[in-house]
Every structure is written in structure tokens, then in C-alpha cells.
Amino acid sequence: MRRAVALIGLFGIVGAGLSLSVLPTTKTEAAPNGQRTFLIPASDGYGVADCISSKSECGKIVADAWCEAQGYARANSFGLASREDFTGSLSKARTAPAAAPEQPLVITCGG
């Protein structure tokens, strides 16, 4: 009985070793090499809107950190999004004016 248990254990160990040897050995990439633009709500709760919208040095630091968190090397550009960049930007004739939504931020990452 002990030999049977030992033999089953041995086959299990050999089988596990063989299964590890046939795993693919491909490299993984963090992000594609191209550029990607992200739209971020200005009221995201972190208070980064002032830095990014003013295009100051703290905006560059925040934008670079955002891009690194998304798997890119750096931020190519950042700032307030133009009206054409986000959905619902077409103006329509309205009978009663509605409150204008807060303009989102845009960060373009690359590298």
C-alpha cells in the first residue's frame, strides 16, 4: 500500500514538472507603444483639477503619474478638455437653460 501511495505521489510530482515545462514563455508588455487620451472628471475627488488645468509644474507631475499608472512612460499633453473632446458637447436650442456641466480634464499619454 505504501508503494502505491509513493508511486502516485511520484507521478504527481513528475506530471506537475512536465506541465510547468510546457507553459508559454512570452514576455508581457505594460501598454502599447502608441498614444492614448484619457478624459478625467474635474471633480474626481482627488483635487488634481487645479494643477492639470493650470498647466503648472504640479500638473506635469500629476499627469506623468497618471500615465505611469496606466502603463505609459509619460504625459505628452494635459489640460482642460475642449468641448469637442467629450460627449454631449453639441449645443441645442433649449427652452430653459440648464446648468453647464463641469469641464473634464484631458491627459494624452505616450512613450
Short mmCIF file of N, CA and C in Angstrom, two decimals:
data_model
loop_
_atom_site.label_atom_id
_atom_site.label_comp_id
_atom_site.label_asym_id
_atom_site.label_seq_id
_atom_site.Cartn_x
_atom_site.Cartn_y
_atom_site.Cartn_z
N MET A 1 0.83 -1.20 0.00
CA MET A 1 0.00 0.00 0.00
C MET A 1 0.87 1.27 0.00
N ARG A 2 1.98 1.18 0.74
CA ARG A 2 2.85 2.35 0.78
C ARG A 2 3.50 2.61 -0.57
N ARG A 3 3.83 1.55 -1.26
CA ARG A 3 4.43 1.72 -2.58
C ARG A 3 3.44 2.37 -3.55
N ALA A 4 2.18 2.00 -3.47
CA ALA A 4 1.17 2.58 -4.36
C ALA A 4 1.01 4.08 -4.10
N VAL A 5 0.98 4.47 -2.83
CA VAL A 5 0.85 5.89 -2.49
C VAL A 5 2.10 6.65 -2.93
N ALA A 6 3.27 6.05 -2.72
CA ALA A 6 4.52 6.70 -3.12
C ALA A 6 4.59 6.83 -4.64
N LEU A 7 4.13 5.80 -5.35
CA LEU A 7 4.14 5.84 -6.81
C LEU A 7 3.19 6.91 -7.34
N ILE A 8 2.01 7.02 -6.74
CA ILE A 8 1.05 8.06 -7.15
C ILE A 8 1.64 9.44 -6.87
N GLY A 9 2.29 9.61 -5.73
CA GLY A 9 2.93 10.89 -5.42
C GLY A 9 4.03 11.23 -6.38
N LEU A 10 4.82 10.22 -6.75
CA LEU A 10 5.90 10.44 -7.71
C LEU A 10 5.36 10.86 -9.07
N PHE A 11 4.32 10.16 -9.54
CA PHE A 11 3.71 10.54 -10.82
C PHE A 11 3.11 11.94 -10.77
N GLY A 12 2.57 12.31 -9.62
CA GLY A 12 2.03 13.66 -9.46
C GLY A 12 3.10 14.72 -9.57
N ILE A 13 4.23 14.47 -8.95
CA ILE A 13 5.34 15.42 -9.00
C ILE A 13 5.91 15.52 -10.40
N VAL A 14 6.08 14.38 -11.07
CA VAL A 14 6.60 14.39 -12.44
C VAL A 14 5.62 15.09 -13.37
N GLY A 15 4.31 14.81 -13.19
CA GLY A 15 3.30 15.47 -14.03
C GLY A 15 3.28 16.97 -13.83
N ALA A 16 3.43 17.42 -12.58
CA ALA A 16 3.47 18.86 -12.32
C ALA A 16 4.69 19.50 -12.96
N GLY A 17 5.82 18.82 -12.89
CA GLY A 17 7.03 19.34 -13.53
C GLY A 17 6.90 19.45 -15.03
N LEU A 18 6.29 18.44 -15.63
CA LEU A 18 6.08 18.48 -17.09
C LEU A 18 5.11 19.58 -17.49
N SER A 19 4.07 19.79 -16.69
CA SER A 19 3.11 20.83 -17.04
C SER A 19 3.74 22.22 -16.95
N LEU A 20 4.67 22.41 -16.02
CA LEU A 20 5.37 23.70 -15.94
C LEU A 20 6.33 23.91 -17.10
N SER A 21 6.84 22.83 -17.66
CA SER A 21 7.79 22.98 -18.76
C SER A 21 7.12 23.34 -20.08
N VAL A 22 5.82 23.12 -20.19
CA VAL A 22 5.14 23.45 -21.44
C VAL A 22 4.40 24.78 -21.37
N LEU A 23 4.54 25.53 -20.29
CA LEU A 23 3.92 26.85 -20.21
C LEU A 23 4.57 27.78 -21.23
N PRO A 24 3.80 28.69 -21.82
CA PRO A 24 4.41 29.61 -22.78
C PRO A 24 5.38 30.55 -22.08
N THR A 25 6.43 30.90 -22.78
CA THR A 25 7.45 31.79 -22.23
C THR A 25 7.46 33.13 -22.96
N THR A 26 6.29 33.73 -23.13
CA THR A 26 6.21 35.01 -23.83
C THR A 26 6.36 36.14 -22.83
N LYS A 27 6.87 37.25 -23.31
CA LYS A 27 7.01 38.44 -22.49
C LYS A 27 5.69 39.21 -22.52
N THR A 28 5.41 39.92 -21.47
CA THR A 28 4.22 40.76 -21.42
C THR A 28 4.63 42.22 -21.50
N GLU A 29 3.77 43.02 -22.11
CA GLU A 29 4.01 44.45 -22.23
C GLU A 29 3.00 45.19 -21.38
N ALA A 30 3.43 46.30 -20.80
CA ALA A 30 2.54 47.07 -19.94
C ALA A 30 1.49 47.82 -20.74
N ALA A 31 1.86 48.37 -21.87
CA ALA A 31 0.93 49.15 -22.67
C ALA A 31 1.44 49.21 -24.10
N PRO A 32 0.56 49.52 -25.06
CA PRO A 32 1.02 49.66 -26.43
C PRO A 32 1.94 50.87 -26.59
N ASN A 33 2.68 50.89 -27.70
CA ASN A 33 3.65 51.96 -27.93
C ASN A 33 3.01 53.27 -28.37
N GLY A 34 1.77 53.24 -28.80
CA GLY A 34 1.12 54.44 -29.31
C GLY A 34 0.69 55.39 -28.21
N GLN A 35 -0.14 56.33 -28.61
CA GLN A 35 -0.67 57.31 -27.66
C GLN A 35 -2.10 56.95 -27.29
N ARG A 36 -2.52 57.43 -26.13
CA ARG A 36 -3.90 57.26 -25.71
C ARG A 36 -4.31 58.48 -24.91
N THR A 37 -5.53 58.94 -25.16
CA THR A 37 -6.05 60.11 -24.47
C THR A 37 -7.10 59.69 -23.46
N PHE A 38 -6.97 60.20 -22.24
CA PHE A 38 -7.90 59.89 -21.15
C PHE A 38 -8.68 61.15 -20.78
N LEU A 39 -9.98 61.00 -20.60
CA LEU A 39 -10.83 62.08 -20.08
C LEU A 39 -11.11 61.77 -18.62
N ILE A 40 -10.84 62.74 -17.76
CA ILE A 40 -10.99 62.55 -16.32
C ILE A 40 -11.95 63.62 -15.81
N PRO A 41 -12.95 63.25 -15.01
CA PRO A 41 -13.84 64.26 -14.45
C PRO A 41 -13.07 65.24 -13.58
N ALA A 42 -13.41 66.51 -13.68
CA ALA A 42 -12.70 67.52 -12.89
C ALA A 42 -13.00 67.35 -11.40
N SER A 43 -14.13 66.80 -11.08
CA SER A 43 -14.50 66.59 -9.68
C SER A 43 -14.27 65.13 -9.29
N ASP A 44 -13.07 64.64 -9.52
CA ASP A 44 -12.76 63.23 -9.25
C ASP A 44 -12.55 62.95 -7.78
N GLY A 45 -12.48 63.97 -6.95
CA GLY A 45 -12.32 63.78 -5.53
C GLY A 45 -10.89 63.84 -5.04
N TYR A 46 -9.93 63.93 -5.95
CA TYR A 46 -8.53 63.99 -5.54
C TYR A 46 -7.97 65.40 -5.57
N GLY A 47 -8.68 66.34 -6.14
CA GLY A 47 -8.22 67.72 -6.16
C GLY A 47 -7.10 68.01 -7.14
N VAL A 48 -7.00 67.25 -8.21
CA VAL A 48 -5.92 67.45 -9.17
C VAL A 48 -6.33 68.41 -10.29
N ALA A 49 -7.57 68.83 -10.31
CA ALA A 49 -8.06 69.68 -11.39
C ALA A 49 -7.32 71.01 -11.45
N ASP A 50 -6.99 71.58 -10.31
CA ASP A 50 -6.29 72.87 -10.30
C ASP A 50 -4.91 72.75 -10.92
N CYS A 51 -4.21 71.69 -10.61
CA CYS A 51 -2.85 71.50 -11.16
C CYS A 51 -2.90 71.27 -12.66
N ILE A 52 -3.77 70.36 -13.09
CA ILE A 52 -3.79 69.99 -14.51
C ILE A 52 -4.35 71.12 -15.37
N SER A 53 -5.36 71.81 -14.90
CA SER A 53 -5.96 72.87 -15.72
C SER A 53 -5.06 74.09 -15.84
N SER A 54 -4.18 74.33 -14.88
CA SER A 54 -3.30 75.50 -14.95
C SER A 54 -2.03 75.23 -15.73
N LYS A 55 -1.79 73.97 -16.12
CA LYS A 55 -0.59 73.57 -16.86
C LYS A 55 0.68 73.99 -16.13
N SER A 56 0.66 73.88 -14.80
CA SER A 56 1.82 74.22 -13.99
C SER A 56 2.71 72.99 -13.81
N GLU A 57 3.78 73.16 -13.03
CA GLU A 57 4.71 72.05 -12.79
C GLU A 57 4.03 70.92 -12.04
N CYS A 58 3.13 71.24 -11.11
CA CYS A 58 2.43 70.17 -10.40
C CYS A 58 1.50 69.41 -11.36
N GLY A 59 0.99 70.09 -12.39
CA GLY A 59 0.18 69.42 -13.40
C GLY A 59 0.98 68.40 -14.19
N LYS A 60 2.22 68.73 -14.51
CA LYS A 60 3.10 67.80 -15.22
C LYS A 60 3.38 66.57 -14.36
N ILE A 61 3.59 66.78 -13.07
CA ILE A 61 3.86 65.66 -12.16
C ILE A 61 2.64 64.76 -12.05
N VAL A 62 1.46 65.35 -11.90
CA VAL A 62 0.22 64.57 -11.77
C VAL A 62 -0.08 63.83 -13.07
N ALA A 63 0.09 64.51 -14.20
CA ALA A 63 -0.19 63.87 -15.49
C ALA A 63 0.78 62.73 -15.76
N ASP A 64 2.06 62.92 -15.43
CA ASP A 64 3.04 61.84 -15.60
C ASP A 64 2.70 60.65 -14.70
N ALA A 65 2.28 60.93 -13.47
CA ALA A 65 1.92 59.86 -12.55
C ALA A 65 0.69 59.11 -13.06
N TRP A 66 -0.28 59.83 -13.62
CA TRP A 66 -1.48 59.18 -14.18
C TRP A 66 -1.08 58.25 -15.32
N CYS A 67 -0.22 58.72 -16.20
CA CYS A 67 0.19 57.90 -17.35
C CYS A 67 0.99 56.69 -16.90
N GLU A 68 1.85 56.87 -15.92
CA GLU A 68 2.62 55.72 -15.41
C GLU A 68 1.70 54.69 -14.78
N ALA A 69 0.65 55.14 -14.10
CA ALA A 69 -0.32 54.21 -13.51
C ALA A 69 -1.09 53.45 -14.58
N GLN A 70 -1.21 54.03 -15.78
CA GLN A 70 -1.91 53.37 -16.88
C GLN A 70 -0.96 52.55 -17.74
N GLY A 71 0.33 52.55 -17.42
CA GLY A 71 1.30 51.73 -18.15
C GLY A 71 2.06 52.46 -19.23
N TYR A 72 1.96 53.77 -19.28
CA TYR A 72 2.69 54.56 -20.27
C TYR A 72 3.88 55.25 -19.60
N ALA A 73 4.81 55.72 -20.41
CA ALA A 73 6.03 56.30 -19.87
C ALA A 73 5.82 57.71 -19.33
N ARG A 74 5.06 58.54 -20.05
CA ARG A 74 4.92 59.94 -19.64
C ARG A 74 3.68 60.55 -20.28
N ALA A 75 3.36 61.75 -19.83
CA ALA A 75 2.24 62.50 -20.40
C ALA A 75 2.77 63.40 -21.51
N ASN A 76 2.18 63.30 -22.69
CA ASN A 76 2.58 64.16 -23.79
C ASN A 76 1.90 65.52 -23.70
N SER A 77 0.64 65.53 -23.26
CA SER A 77 -0.08 66.79 -23.08
C SER A 77 -1.15 66.59 -22.01
N PHE A 78 -1.60 67.70 -21.43
CA PHE A 78 -2.64 67.66 -20.41
C PHE A 78 -3.28 69.03 -20.31
N GLY A 79 -4.46 69.09 -19.76
CA GLY A 79 -5.17 70.35 -19.59
C GLY A 79 -6.67 70.13 -19.56
N LEU A 80 -7.42 71.21 -19.75
CA LEU A 80 -8.87 71.11 -19.83
C LEU A 80 -9.27 70.56 -21.19
N ALA A 81 -10.26 69.71 -21.21
CA ALA A 81 -10.74 69.14 -22.47
C ALA A 81 -11.53 70.19 -23.23
N SER A 82 -11.37 70.18 -24.53
CA SER A 82 -12.18 71.10 -25.35
C SER A 82 -13.58 70.52 -25.49
N ARG A 83 -14.52 71.33 -25.87
CA ARG A 83 -15.92 70.89 -25.96
C ARG A 83 -16.08 69.75 -26.96
N GLU A 84 -15.23 69.67 -27.96
CA GLU A 84 -15.32 68.61 -28.96
C GLU A 84 -14.79 67.27 -28.46
N ASP A 85 -14.07 67.28 -27.34
CA ASP A 85 -13.44 66.05 -26.84
C ASP A 85 -14.39 65.14 -26.08
N PHE A 86 -15.48 65.66 -25.56
CA PHE A 86 -16.34 64.81 -24.74
C PHE A 86 -17.77 64.81 -25.26
N THR A 87 -18.49 63.77 -24.93
CA THR A 87 -19.84 63.53 -25.42
C THR A 87 -20.81 64.58 -24.90
N GLY A 88 -21.82 64.87 -25.70
CA GLY A 88 -22.84 65.82 -25.28
C GLY A 88 -22.40 67.26 -25.47
N SER A 89 -21.42 67.49 -26.31
CA SER A 89 -20.89 68.84 -26.45
C SER A 89 -21.62 69.67 -27.50
N LEU A 90 -22.54 69.05 -28.24
CA LEU A 90 -23.27 69.79 -29.25
C LEU A 90 -24.30 70.68 -28.57
N SER A 91 -24.32 71.93 -28.96
CA SER A 91 -25.29 72.82 -28.35
C SER A 91 -26.62 72.68 -29.08
N LYS A 92 -27.70 72.62 -28.32
CA LYS A 92 -29.05 72.52 -28.87
C LYS A 92 -29.86 73.69 -28.35
N ALA A 93 -30.84 74.06 -29.12
CA ALA A 93 -31.72 75.13 -28.68
C ALA A 93 -32.59 74.59 -27.56
N ARG A 94 -32.53 75.22 -26.41
CA ARG A 94 -33.30 74.77 -25.25
C ARG A 94 -34.24 75.87 -24.82
N THR A 95 -35.32 75.47 -24.25
CA THR A 95 -36.27 76.47 -23.77
C THR A 95 -35.82 77.04 -22.43
N ALA A 96 -35.28 76.19 -21.56
CA ALA A 96 -34.79 76.66 -20.27
C ALA A 96 -33.31 76.29 -20.18
N PRO A 97 -32.46 77.25 -19.85
CA PRO A 97 -31.04 76.93 -19.76
C PRO A 97 -30.77 76.00 -18.58
N ALA A 98 -29.97 75.00 -18.84
CA ALA A 98 -29.58 74.06 -17.79
C ALA A 98 -28.20 74.44 -17.26
N ALA A 99 -27.89 73.95 -16.11
CA ALA A 99 -26.58 74.22 -15.53
C ALA A 99 -25.51 73.53 -16.37
N ALA A 100 -24.47 74.25 -16.71
CA ALA A 100 -23.40 73.69 -17.54
C ALA A 100 -22.60 72.68 -16.72
N PRO A 101 -22.35 71.51 -17.29
CA PRO A 101 -21.56 70.52 -16.54
C PRO A 101 -20.11 70.97 -16.42
N GLU A 102 -19.45 70.47 -15.40
CA GLU A 102 -18.06 70.81 -15.19
C GLU A 102 -17.22 70.23 -16.32
N GLN A 103 -16.31 71.03 -16.85
CA GLN A 103 -15.49 70.61 -17.98
C GLN A 103 -14.45 69.60 -17.53
N PRO A 104 -14.38 68.42 -18.19
CA PRO A 104 -13.42 67.39 -17.77
C PRO A 104 -11.99 67.77 -18.14
N LEU A 105 -11.06 67.00 -17.59
CA LEU A 105 -9.64 67.16 -17.87
C LEU A 105 -9.23 66.14 -18.91
N VAL A 106 -8.18 66.43 -19.66
CA VAL A 106 -7.68 65.51 -20.66
C VAL A 106 -6.18 65.31 -20.45
N ILE A 107 -5.77 64.04 -20.51
CA ILE A 107 -4.36 63.70 -20.42
C ILE A 107 -4.05 62.77 -21.59
N THR A 108 -3.06 63.12 -22.40
CA THR A 108 -2.62 62.26 -23.51
C THR A 108 -1.30 61.64 -23.11
N CYS A 109 -1.30 60.31 -23.05
CA CYS A 109 -0.12 59.56 -22.63
C CYS A 109 0.57 58.93 -23.83
N GLY A 110 1.84 58.72 -23.72
CA GLY A 110 2.60 58.07 -24.79
C GLY A 110 3.96 57.64 -24.30
N GLY A 111 4.70 57.12 -25.25
CA GLY A 111 6.07 56.73 -24.94
C GLY A 111 6.14 55.43 -24.34
#
